[in-house]
Coordinates of C-alpha atoms in Angstrom, one line a residue:
M10 CA 149.7 66.5 124.7
H11 CA 148.6 67.4 128.3
T12 CA 150.6 66.2 131.2
M13 CA 152.6 67.7 134.0
G14 CA 155.6 69.0 132.1
R15 CA 156.5 67.0 129.0
W16 CA 156.3 63.4 130.1
R17 CA 158.3 61.1 127.8
G18 CA 158.9 58.0 129.7
I19 CA 156.7 55.0 129.3
A20 CA 156.8 51.6 131.0
T21 CA 158.1 48.9 128.8
A22 CA 155.4 46.5 130.1
F23 CA 152.7 48.1 127.9
T24 CA 152.2 50.0 124.6
I25 CA 149.9 52.9 124.0
A26 CA 148.4 53.1 120.5
A27 CA 148.0 56.7 119.6
S28 CA 145.4 56.7 117.0
L29 CA 136.9 80.2 128.9
V30 CA 137.5 83.2 128.8
T31 CA 134.8 85.4 127.3
G32 CA 136.3 87.0 124.3
S33 CA 138.0 85.9 121.1
I34 CA 141.0 83.7 121.3
T35 CA 144.1 84.6 119.2
V36 CA 147.3 82.6 118.7
G37 CA 150.3 84.1 120.3
T38 CA 152.7 83.6 117.4
T39 CA 152.3 83.5 113.6
P40 CA 154.2 80.8 111.7
V41 CA 157.1 82.0 109.5
I42 CA 155.8 81.5 105.9
E43 CA 157.9 81.5 102.8
A44 CA 156.3 81.8 99.3
A45 CA 156.8 78.9 97.0
S46 CA 156.9 81.3 94.0
D47 CA 156.4 84.9 92.9
T48 CA 153.1 86.5 92.3
T49 CA 150.7 84.9 89.8
R50 CA 147.5 85.6 87.9
L51 CA 144.6 83.2 87.4
V52 CA 144.0 81.5 84.0
P53 CA 140.5 79.8 83.9
L54 CA 140.4 76.4 82.3
E55 CA 137.6 74.3 80.9
P56 CA 136.9 72.0 83.9
C57 CA 138.8 68.8 83.1
R58 CA 139.5 65.4 84.7
L59 CA 143.2 65.5 85.5
A60 CA 143.4 62.0 87.0
D61 CA 141.3 59.0 87.9
T62 CA 142.6 56.0 89.8
R63 CA 139.7 53.8 88.4
S64 CA 141.2 53.9 85.0
G65 CA 144.7 55.1 85.8
D66 CA 144.3 58.0 83.5
G67 CA 146.6 61.0 84.2
I68 CA 148.7 59.3 86.9
S69 CA 152.5 59.2 86.6
T70 CA 153.2 56.9 89.5
I71 CA 151.2 55.4 92.3
S72 CA 152.6 53.4 95.2
G73 CA 151.3 52.7 98.6
R74 CA 150.1 56.0 100.1
R75 CA 151.5 58.3 97.4
M76 CA 150.3 59.3 93.9
T77 CA 152.1 61.6 91.5
I78 CA 150.5 63.5 88.6
R79 CA 152.4 65.3 85.9
L80 CA 150.6 68.4 84.6
G81 CA 150.9 67.6 80.9
H82 CA 147.2 67.8 79.8
C83 CA 143.8 69.6 80.5
G84 CA 145.2 72.8 78.9
I85 CA 147.4 73.7 82.0
P86 CA 149.9 76.3 80.9
D87 CA 153.5 75.1 80.8
D88 CA 154.5 77.9 83.2
A89 CA 151.8 77.3 85.8
T90 CA 153.1 77.5 89.3
A91 CA 149.8 76.3 90.9
I92 CA 146.4 74.8 90.0
V93 CA 142.9 74.8 91.4
A94 CA 141.7 71.2 91.7
T95 CA 138.7 69.3 93.1
T96 CA 139.7 66.0 94.6
T97 CA 137.1 63.3 95.3
V98 CA 137.4 60.0 97.2
I99 CA 134.9 57.4 96.0
F100 CA 133.7 54.5 98.1
P101 CA 136.5 54.5 100.6
Q102 CA 136.8 51.4 102.7
S103 CA 138.1 53.1 105.9
R104 CA 138.3 56.5 107.5
G105 CA 141.1 58.7 106.3
Y106 CA 142.4 61.9 104.8
L107 CA 144.3 63.1 101.7
V108 CA 146.5 66.1 101.1
G109 CA 147.8 67.5 97.8
Y110 CA 151.3 69.2 97.7
P111 CA 154.2 70.0 95.4
A112 CA 156.0 66.9 94.1
G113 CA 159.4 66.4 95.5
T114 CA 158.5 67.7 99.0
A115 CA 157.4 66.0 102.1
E116 CA 153.7 65.7 102.8
P117 CA 152.6 68.6 105.0
N118 CA 150.7 68.5 108.3
S119 CA 147.4 69.4 106.6
A120 CA 144.4 67.8 104.9
T121 CA 142.8 68.6 101.6
L122 CA 140.0 66.1 102.2
N123 CA 138.7 63.9 105.1
W124 CA 136.2 61.1 105.0
T125 CA 134.6 58.2 106.8
A126 CA 134.3 54.6 105.5
G127 CA 131.8 54.3 102.7
R128 CA 131.3 58.0 102.1
T129 CA 132.1 59.6 98.8
W130 CA 133.4 63.1 99.5
G131 CA 135.2 65.9 97.6
N132 CA 136.9 69.2 98.2
S133 CA 138.7 71.8 96.2
T134 CA 142.1 73.3 96.9
T135 CA 145.1 75.2 95.3
I136 CA 148.1 73.0 94.8
T137 CA 151.6 74.4 94.2
V138 CA 153.4 72.8 91.3
G139 CA 156.6 70.9 92.2
D140 CA 159.4 69.0 90.6
D141 CA 159.0 68.0 87.0
R142 CA 155.8 70.0 86.7
S143 CA 154.1 67.5 89.0
I144 CA 151.9 67.4 92.1
E145 CA 151.7 64.7 94.6
F146 CA 149.0 63.3 96.9
Y147 CA 149.3 61.5 100.2
K148 CA 146.4 59.3 101.2
S149 CA 146.5 58.1 104.8
D150 CA 144.9 54.7 104.1
G151 CA 146.7 54.0 100.8
F152 CA 145.5 54.2 97.2
G153 CA 144.4 50.6 97.3
T154 CA 141.3 51.4 99.3
G155 CA 138.8 53.5 97.5
N156 CA 139.2 55.5 94.3
V157 CA 140.3 59.1 93.8
T158 CA 139.5 61.6 91.0
V159 CA 141.2 64.9 90.5
D160 CA 139.5 67.7 88.4
V161 CA 141.2 71.0 87.5
T162 CA 139.3 74.3 86.9
A163 CA 142.1 76.9 86.8
A164 CA 145.8 77.5 86.9
F165 CA 148.0 80.3 88.2
V166 CA 150.9 81.7 86.0
P167 CA 153.6 84.2 86.9
A168 CA 152.8 87.9 86.6
A169 CA 154.2 91.0 88.2
E170 CA 151.0 92.8 87.4
A171 CA 148.0 92.0 85.2
T172 CA 144.7 93.1 83.8
A173 CA 142.8 89.7 83.8
G174 CA 143.1 87.1 86.5
R175 CA 143.4 89.3 89.6
F176 CA 141.2 88.4 92.6
V177 CA 138.8 91.1 94.0
P178 CA 137.5 89.9 97.4
L179 CA 134.2 91.0 98.7
P180 CA 134.2 92.6 102.1
A181 CA 131.4 90.1 103.1
G182 CA 130.0 87.0 101.4
R183 CA 127.1 87.5 99.0
R184 CA 124.3 85.0 98.4
L185 CA 123.7 84.5 94.7
L186 CA 121.1 81.7 94.7
D187 CA 118.9 79.8 97.1
T188 CA 116.3 77.5 95.5
R189 CA 114.7 76.7 98.8
S190 CA 112.7 79.8 98.3
T191 CA 111.8 79.1 94.7
A192 CA 111.6 75.6 93.1
T193 CA 113.7 72.6 93.8
P194 CA 115.7 71.5 90.8
A195 CA 115.2 67.9 89.7
A196 CA 117.7 65.3 88.5
G197 CA 119.3 66.3 85.2
D198 CA 118.3 70.0 85.6
V199 CA 120.7 72.8 84.7
T200 CA 120.5 76.1 86.7
T201 CA 122.1 79.2 85.3
V202 CA 123.7 81.7 87.8
P203 CA 124.2 85.0 86.0
I204 CA 127.1 87.3 86.8
P205 CA 125.8 89.3 89.7
D206 CA 125.2 93.0 89.6
G207 CA 128.2 95.1 90.3
I208 CA 130.6 92.6 88.8
P209 CA 132.2 93.5 85.5
A210 CA 130.7 91.6 82.6
D211 CA 134.1 90.2 81.5
A212 CA 135.0 88.7 84.9
T213 CA 136.8 85.5 84.2
A214 CA 135.8 83.5 87.3
L215 CA 134.0 83.6 90.6
A216 CA 134.9 82.2 94.0
V217 CA 131.8 80.5 95.2
T218 CA 130.5 78.0 97.8
L219 CA 127.9 75.5 96.4
T220 CA 125.7 73.8 98.9
A221 CA 123.2 71.0 98.2
T222 CA 120.4 70.3 100.7
D223 CA 117.8 67.6 101.0
T224 CA 119.4 65.4 98.4
T225 CA 117.4 62.6 96.8
G226 CA 120.3 60.1 96.5
R227 CA 123.8 59.5 95.3
G228 CA 124.9 62.0 92.7
F229 CA 127.1 64.9 91.7
F230 CA 127.1 68.6 90.7
T231 CA 129.1 70.2 87.9
L232 CA 129.9 73.9 87.5
Y233 CA 131.0 75.3 84.1
P234 CA 130.7 78.4 82.0
S235 CA 127.1 79.0 81.0
G236 CA 126.1 77.8 77.6
G237 CA 129.2 75.6 77.2
E238 CA 129.4 71.9 76.9
R239 CA 129.1 70.1 80.3
P240 CA 132.5 68.6 81.1
E241 CA 133.4 65.3 82.8
A242 CA 134.1 66.8 86.1
S243 CA 132.4 67.4 89.5
A244 CA 132.5 70.2 92.1
L245 CA 130.4 68.4 94.7
N246 CA 129.3 64.8 95.4
T247 CA 126.6 63.2 97.5
D248 CA 126.0 59.6 98.5
G249 CA 122.6 59.4 100.1
V250 CA 119.1 60.8 100.7
G251 CA 118.6 63.9 102.8
Q252 CA 122.2 65.0 102.8
F253 CA 123.6 68.5 103.3
R254 CA 126.9 69.0 101.4
S255 CA 129.0 72.0 100.4
A256 CA 132.1 72.8 98.4
T257 CA 134.0 75.9 97.6
T258 CA 135.7 76.3 94.2
I259 CA 136.8 78.8 91.6
V260 CA 134.4 78.5 88.7
P261 CA 135.1 79.9 85.2
V262 CA 132.3 82.1 83.9
G263 CA 131.1 83.2 80.4
E264 CA 129.0 86.1 79.4
L265 CA 125.9 84.6 80.9
G266 CA 127.6 83.5 84.1
F267 CA 127.9 79.8 85.0
D268 CA 125.7 76.7 84.9
I269 CA 125.0 74.1 87.7
Y270 CA 124.3 70.6 86.4
Q271 CA 122.9 68.2 89.0
S272 CA 122.5 64.5 88.5
I273 CA 120.0 64.2 91.5
G274 CA 117.2 66.3 92.9
A275 CA 118.3 68.8 95.6
D276 CA 118.0 72.4 96.6
V277 CA 121.1 74.4 95.9
I278 CA 122.6 77.5 97.5
V279 CA 125.4 79.6 96.0
D280 CA 127.4 82.1 98.0
M281 CA 130.2 84.3 96.5
T282 CA 133.3 85.7 98.2
G283 CA 134.9 87.4 95.2
W284 CA 135.7 87.4 91.5
F285 CA 138.6 87.5 89.1
T286 CA 139.1 90.4 86.8
G287 CA 138.9 90.4 83.0
E288 CA 140.8 92.2 80.3
S289 CA 138.8 95.4 80.8
A290 CA 140.4 95.9 84.2
T291 CA 143.2 98.3 84.8
S292 CA 146.6 96.6 85.0
S293 CA 147.7 96.3 88.6
A294 CA 149.8 94.3 91.1
D295 CA 146.8 94.0 93.4
G296 CA 144.9 90.7 93.6
L297 CA 147.8 88.5 92.4
F298 CA 148.2 85.1 94.1
V299 CA 151.2 83.9 96.0
P300 CA 150.9 80.1 96.3
L301 CA 152.2 78.1 99.2
A302 CA 152.6 74.5 100.2
P303 CA 149.9 74.0 102.9
T304 CA 150.9 75.7 106.2
R305 CA 149.1 75.2 109.5
L306 CA 147.9 78.4 111.0
R307 CA 145.6 77.2 113.8
D308 CA 144.4 74.0 115.4
T309 CA 142.0 74.4 118.3
R310 CA 142.2 70.7 119.3
P311 CA 145.2 71.1 121.7
E312 CA 143.8 74.4 122.9
A313 CA 141.6 74.8 126.0
S314 CA 138.5 75.7 124.0
P315 CA 137.0 74.9 120.6
I316 CA 134.9 77.5 118.8
H317 CA 131.8 77.5 121.0
P318 CA 128.3 77.7 119.5
G319 CA 127.9 81.2 118.2
G320 CA 131.5 82.0 118.9
S321 CA 134.5 83.2 116.8
I322 CA 138.2 83.0 116.8
E323 CA 140.8 85.3 115.2
I324 CA 143.8 84.2 113.3
P325 CA 146.6 86.7 112.4
I326 CA 148.0 86.6 108.8
D327 CA 151.7 87.4 108.5
H328 CA 151.4 89.3 105.2
D329 CA 150.1 92.5 103.8
A330 CA 147.3 90.6 102.1
A331 CA 143.9 91.5 100.8
A332 CA 142.7 87.9 100.8
V333 CA 143.8 84.3 101.5
A334 CA 143.2 80.8 100.2
L335 CA 142.5 78.4 103.0
S336 CA 141.7 74.8 103.8
M337 CA 139.6 74.6 107.0
T338 CA 138.6 71.4 108.6
M339 CA 135.7 71.1 111.0
A340 CA 136.7 68.4 113.4
D341 CA 133.9 66.6 115.4
P342 CA 131.3 69.5 115.4
D343 CA 128.8 69.5 118.3
T344 CA 125.9 69.2 115.8
R345 CA 125.3 69.8 112.1
G346 CA 126.3 73.4 111.6
Y347 CA 128.3 75.8 109.5
I348 CA 131.3 78.1 109.7
T349 CA 131.8 81.5 108.2
A350 CA 135.3 82.9 107.5
H351 CA 135.6 86.7 107.0
A352 CA 137.9 89.6 107.5
A353 CA 138.5 90.0 111.3
R354 CA 136.7 92.8 113.0
T355 CA 134.4 93.5 110.1
E356 CA 130.7 92.7 109.8
R357 CA 129.9 89.1 109.2
S358 CA 127.5 88.2 106.4
E359 CA 124.7 85.6 106.7
T360 CA 126.5 83.2 104.4
A361 CA 128.4 80.0 105.0
S362 CA 132.0 79.0 104.2
G363 CA 131.3 75.3 104.9
Y364 CA 129.2 72.8 106.8
G365 CA 130.2 70.1 109.3
F366 CA 128.5 67.1 110.9
P367 CA 128.8 65.1 114.1
F368 CA 131.4 62.2 114.0
E369 CA 132.9 63.7 110.8
N370 CA 136.0 65.7 109.9
T371 CA 135.0 67.9 107.0
A372 CA 137.6 69.9 105.0
Q373 CA 136.5 73.0 103.2
F374 CA 138.3 75.2 100.7
A375 CA 137.8 79.0 101.1
L376 CA 138.9 82.3 99.5
T377 CA 138.2 85.1 101.9
A378 CA 139.1 88.8 102.5
V379 CA 141.3 89.6 105.5
S380 CA 141.8 92.7 107.6
G381 CA 144.9 94.1 109.3
T382 CA 144.0 91.9 112.3
G383 CA 143.7 88.9 110.0
L384 CA 141.0 86.4 109.7
S385 CA 137.9 85.6 111.8
V386 CA 136.0 82.3 111.8
F387 CA 132.5 82.0 113.2
S388 CA 130.8 78.7 114.1
A389 CA 127.1 78.5 114.4
N390 CA 126.9 75.3 116.4
G391 CA 130.4 74.8 117.8
T392 CA 133.4 72.9 116.5
E393 CA 137.1 72.1 116.7
L394 CA 138.8 73.7 113.7
T395 CA 142.1 73.5 111.8
V396 CA 143.1 76.2 109.4
D397 CA 145.8 75.8 106.8
L398 CA 147.1 78.6 104.6
L399 CA 147.4 77.7 100.9
G400 CA 148.4 81.1 99.7
W401 CA 147.5 84.8 99.7
F402 CA 146.4 87.6 97.4
T403 CA 148.3 90.9 97.2
G404 CA 146.5 94.1 98.0
T405 CA 145.2 96.3 100.8
P406 CA 143.5 94.5 103.8
A407 CA 139.9 95.2 104.3
P408 CA 139.1 98.1 106.7
E409 CA 138.1 97.1 110.1
T410 CA 134.7 98.4 111.4
T411 CA 135.3 97.7 115.1
D412 CA 138.1 97.5 117.6
S413 CA 136.6 94.6 119.5
P414 CA 137.2 90.9 118.6
A415 CA 134.1 88.8 118.1
P416 CA 133.4 86.9 121.3
N417 CA 133.9 83.1 121.9
P418 CA 132.0 82.8 125.3
V419 CA 132.3 79.5 127.1
P420 CA 128.9 78.0 127.8
R421 CA 128.2 76.7 131.3
Q422 CA 130.1 73.4 131.3
Q423 CA 128.3 70.2 132.1
V424 CA 130.8 67.8 133.9
L425 CA 130.5 64.1 134.6
A426 CA 132.8 62.9 137.4
I427 CA 133.2 59.2 137.8
G428 CA 135.2 57.8 140.8
D429 CA 135.8 55.0 143.3
S430 CA 136.2 55.2 147.1
S431 CA 139.0 57.7 146.7
M432 CA 136.8 60.3 145.1
A433 CA 133.8 59.3 147.2
G434 CA 135.6 61.0 150.1
V435 CA 134.3 64.3 148.6
D436 CA 130.7 63.0 149.4
R437 CA 131.6 61.5 152.8
T438 CA 133.3 64.7 154.0
F439 CA 130.4 66.9 152.7
A440 CA 132.9 68.8 150.5
N441 CA 130.6 69.0 147.5
G442 CA 130.3 72.8 148.0
A443 CA 133.9 73.1 146.7
L444 CA 132.8 71.7 143.3
Q445 CA 132.4 75.1 141.6
G446 CA 132.5 76.8 138.2
A447 CA 130.5 74.2 136.4
D448 CA 127.5 71.9 136.8
F449 CA 128.8 68.6 138.2
T450 CA 127.1 65.2 138.0
F451 CA 129.2 63.5 140.7
L452 CA 129.1 59.6 140.6
A453 CA 131.6 58.2 143.1
R454 CA 131.1 54.6 144.5
S455 CA 133.6 52.5 146.4
C456 CA 135.1 49.5 144.7
R457 CA 134.3 50.7 141.2
R458 CA 136.5 49.4 138.4
L459 CA 137.0 50.7 134.9
V460 CA 135.8 47.9 132.6
R461 CA 136.0 44.6 134.5
E462 CA 133.3 43.8 137.0
S463 CA 133.5 46.0 140.1
C464 CA 134.0 44.5 143.6
N465 CA 131.6 44.9 146.6
G466 CA 132.0 48.3 148.2
R467 CA 130.9 49.9 151.5
E468 CA 127.6 51.0 149.9
G469 CA 126.1 47.4 149.9
P470 CA 126.4 43.9 148.7
I471 CA 125.8 44.7 145.0
P472 CA 128.9 45.8 143.1
P473 CA 128.6 49.3 141.6
P474 CA 128.4 49.7 137.8
T475 CA 131.8 50.0 136.2
A476 CA 133.1 53.3 134.8
Y477 CA 132.4 51.9 131.3
Q478 CA 128.8 51.0 132.2
T479 CA 128.2 54.3 133.9
L480 CA 129.6 56.2 130.9
S481 CA 127.5 54.0 128.5
G482 CA 124.3 55.2 130.1
V483 CA 124.8 59.0 129.4
G484 CA 123.4 60.7 126.4
Y485 CA 125.3 62.0 123.4
K486 CA 126.5 65.6 124.1
Q487 CA 125.0 65.4 127.6
F488 CA 128.4 66.4 129.1
D489 CA 131.2 68.7 128.0
A490 CA 133.9 67.2 130.2
L491 CA 134.7 64.0 132.0
V492 CA 136.7 63.8 135.3
M493 CA 138.1 60.3 136.2
M494 CA 139.4 59.4 139.6
T495 CA 139.1 55.7 139.3
G496 CA 141.5 52.7 139.0
Y497 CA 142.6 51.9 142.5
N498 CA 140.7 48.6 142.3
D499 CA 142.1 47.7 138.8
I500 CA 145.0 45.3 138.3
M501 CA 148.0 45.9 136.0
P502 CA 147.3 43.4 133.2
G503 CA 144.1 45.1 132.1
F504 CA 144.6 48.7 133.0
S505 CA 146.6 49.6 129.9
S506 CA 143.7 48.4 127.6
D507 CA 140.9 49.6 129.9
V508 CA 141.9 53.3 129.9
P509 CA 141.8 53.6 126.0
Q510 CA 138.3 52.0 126.1
I511 CA 137.1 54.7 128.5
V512 CA 138.7 57.4 126.4
A513 CA 137.1 56.1 123.2
L514 CA 133.7 55.8 124.7
A515 CA 133.8 59.3 126.2
R516 CA 134.7 60.7 122.8
A517 CA 131.8 58.7 121.2
K518 CA 129.5 60.4 123.7
G519 CA 130.6 63.8 122.4
I520 CA 132.7 64.7 125.5
R521 CA 135.4 67.2 124.4
R522 CA 137.7 67.2 127.4
I523 CA 138.9 64.4 129.7
V524 CA 140.5 65.0 133.0
W525 CA 142.2 62.0 134.7
L526 CA 143.7 62.4 138.2
T527 CA 146.8 60.4 138.7
M528 CA 146.8 58.0 141.7
A529 CA 148.3 58.6 145.1
R530 CA 151.3 56.2 145.3
E531 CA 152.6 56.5 148.9
F532 CA 151.3 54.1 151.6
R533 CA 152.0 54.3 155.3
T534 CA 150.3 50.9 155.8
D535 CA 150.2 47.7 153.8
K536 CA 146.6 48.2 152.8
G537 CA 147.6 48.4 149.2
G538 CA 149.1 45.0 149.4
P539 CA 152.5 43.8 148.2
G540 CA 153.7 45.7 145.2
A541 CA 150.9 48.3 145.4
Y542 CA 153.4 51.1 144.8
Q543 CA 154.5 49.5 141.6
V544 CA 150.9 48.9 140.5
Y545 CA 149.9 52.5 140.9
Q546 CA 153.2 53.7 139.4
F547 CA 152.2 51.6 136.3
H548 CA 148.7 53.0 136.3
N549 CA 150.0 56.5 136.4
D550 CA 152.3 55.8 133.5
V551 CA 149.3 54.6 131.5
I552 CA 147.3 57.7 132.4
R553 CA 150.1 60.0 131.4
A554 CA 150.8 58.1 128.2
N555 CA 147.2 58.3 127.1
A556 CA 147.2 62.1 127.9
A557 CA 150.3 62.5 125.8
A558 CA 148.7 60.7 122.9
H559 CA 145.5 62.8 122.9
D560 CA 145.1 66.6 122.7
F561 CA 141.8 66.4 124.5
M562 CA 143.0 64.4 127.5
Y563 CA 144.7 65.9 130.6
A564 CA 146.7 64.0 133.3
I565 CA 146.3 66.1 136.5
E566 CA 149.0 65.2 139.0
W567 CA 146.9 64.4 142.1
S568 CA 149.8 62.1 143.2
S569 CA 152.1 65.1 143.4
I570 CA 149.7 67.1 145.4
V571 CA 148.8 64.4 148.0
R572 CA 152.5 63.7 148.7
Q573 CA 152.9 67.4 149.9
V574 CA 149.8 67.3 152.2
P575 CA 149.8 63.9 153.9
W576 CA 147.1 65.1 156.4
W577 CA 144.6 65.2 153.5
T578 CA 144.3 61.4 153.6
Y579 CA 143.9 58.6 156.2
S580 CA 146.9 56.3 157.0
D581 CA 146.4 54.3 153.7
G582 CA 147.4 57.4 151.7
I583 CA 144.4 57.0 149.4
H584 CA 141.1 57.8 151.2
L585 CA 140.3 61.3 152.1
D586 CA 139.6 63.0 155.4
R587 CA 137.8 66.3 155.6
P588 CA 140.7 68.6 154.3
G589 CA 141.4 66.0 151.5
G590 CA 137.7 66.0 150.5
Y591 CA 137.8 69.8 150.0
G592 CA 141.2 69.5 148.4
A593 CA 140.0 67.0 145.8
A594 CA 136.9 69.0 145.1
D595 CA 138.9 72.2 144.7
L596 CA 141.4 70.5 142.4
I597 CA 138.7 69.0 140.3
S598 CA 137.0 72.4 139.9
R599 CA 140.3 74.1 139.0
S600 CA 141.1 71.3 136.5
V601 CA 137.9 71.7 134.7
A602 CA 138.4 75.5 134.5
H603 CA 142.0 74.9 133.2
V604 CA 141.0 72.5 130.4
T605 CA 138.1 74.6 129.2
G606 CA 140.0 77.9 129.2
Q607 CA 138.2 79.6 132.1
P608 CA 139.4 81.5 135.2
C609 CA 139.7 79.5 138.4
P610 CA 136.4 79.4 140.3
Q611 CA 138.3 80.4 143.5
P612 CA 141.5 82.3 144.1
E613 CA 144.5 80.4 145.4
R614 CA 144.2 82.3 148.7
P615 CA 141.7 84.6 150.3
G616 CA 141.8 88.0 148.7
G617 CA 143.6 86.7 145.6
T618 CA 142.6 87.2 142.0
T619 CA 141.3 84.8 139.4
D620 CA 142.4 86.7 136.3
G621 CA 143.2 84.7 133.1
V622 CA 142.9 81.0 132.4
C623 CA 143.2 78.8 135.5
P624 CA 146.6 77.2 135.7
D625 CA 147.0 73.4 135.9
P626 CA 146.4 72.8 139.6
G627 CA 148.6 69.7 139.5
T628 CA 151.6 72.0 138.9
R629 CA 150.8 74.5 141.6
P630 CA 151.3 74.2 145.4
P631 CA 148.5 72.6 147.3
I632 CA 145.7 74.9 148.3
D633 CA 145.3 75.8 152.0
V634 CA 141.7 74.5 152.0
R635 CA 141.3 75.2 155.7
T636 CA 141.8 78.9 155.2
L637 CA 140.2 79.2 151.8
Y638 CA 137.0 77.3 152.7
G639 CA 136.9 78.1 156.5
I640 CA 136.9 74.4 157.6

């Protein structure tokens, strides 16, 4: 939510439907996390289908958006406190998400799995066992739309120390297989991945990320101990030709390693982040798992910056842990790309923790080492990211190899500014030089409306394109931010539905941040017409309510600024004279810096500093533009 202060009021006449600084960004506080149980060790299981909504097998109860599964089969030990499961949604009819959690508790603010309509998708996770030895799933669009399968591969049972079943994280990911450099497996092929060098021969399981590339159609991939009978379970699913899918899981291994069965032709890549010990290991309390209900650690969406292409963020871990189990969701990546999670301030390997795609929210399970600083997540192509903690492994954090955080530099921002005659004052007063700190495409035309046909302005007899038409003509990802100073020519009945249309279209165009300047509401003439004050008050309420409903949208209080400097406008209180043109351009520049996490392009006064992230200019005193710009 981004408004001046915390705006809570909303006009009863309408309803809103809510549907950079160079360097690494770290959160200021770490959530208080309580363990759901004591330490545990891993018990590998033969991969087994725990539940299937198509047949009803394994399901205790299902009603509306919730499904409960009692863990009474698939060889799960009676004293298990958590399980490792792969959940797959099949032919969903709408976009949605699903989360698994202990039965008898409220669904957490987390996601085990995300999907779009018609896309079969799966992801693994650890789920803590709840009341009556049961787990529960919440599905946002209900269990009547699309089917769900749940496969189990391992369980965790209580242990104060153990020989077998302790996790040994690798300091950096390790690539075990990449068929792109050998021969592409065909449909029905089985590929054996041996236990890698340096790993004890009696290791019980490996933590791996399986990636399928250039798929030949709809199909699935199953991982199981090498030489064993292939189970009815899947670790990864695809639903089309040429796809790129990945999934992380804990796979039980035999003496020969593990097998990959694939029902379709595709290249496969396998990366490993650690292994679980066998009986030959020394008994120890290191590497034991402490399961949790999903706990949100980080969400970049309400922050000023995503992870930029080639950038990283750091996340502190409030435990003396050697490794963590995570669910990470790539939200609306810039392009198809990957993320890599690794111990903060250590060398990053050339492996992937998961892949994401434009217009998709993609959840990814991960087991990764952590350092004393915590966790670092790198993005190759840029993405918003949520990170949920599912549990941690006891032991000594990985040693750090550098004192410096990995950078997350802000690229030069491309900004589209769309306005009507109010914003056109920047052009008319030749104040464009005050548009600084980004590359601006400045499109201001008098009489422009949001969605409904524009009126005739001072530029000529032909009405200008609407804001919607203007935005429709830009390319996908052509702009990083949108600035709106439009709406003075729009009427009350349509404004509350027009603003969400502009917001939705901007997001569809790949625009990450939206800045909307509130409207000046004081008039010293009757130019605004009867009731104009009430109209613009209503418009501002709509703008603020939309900003409150979306993390990516910011309402900047131009109305507050203009009331303090009446000499910035002509007598109508809307149109800008020369100081107002500079004031609007300066405020727009500071707003863009604020919402993208960058320093202000100019100090607030001559000789001042621009350290830190630029504050919201709508909450600051008006700038003395005459002195700052020498006008």
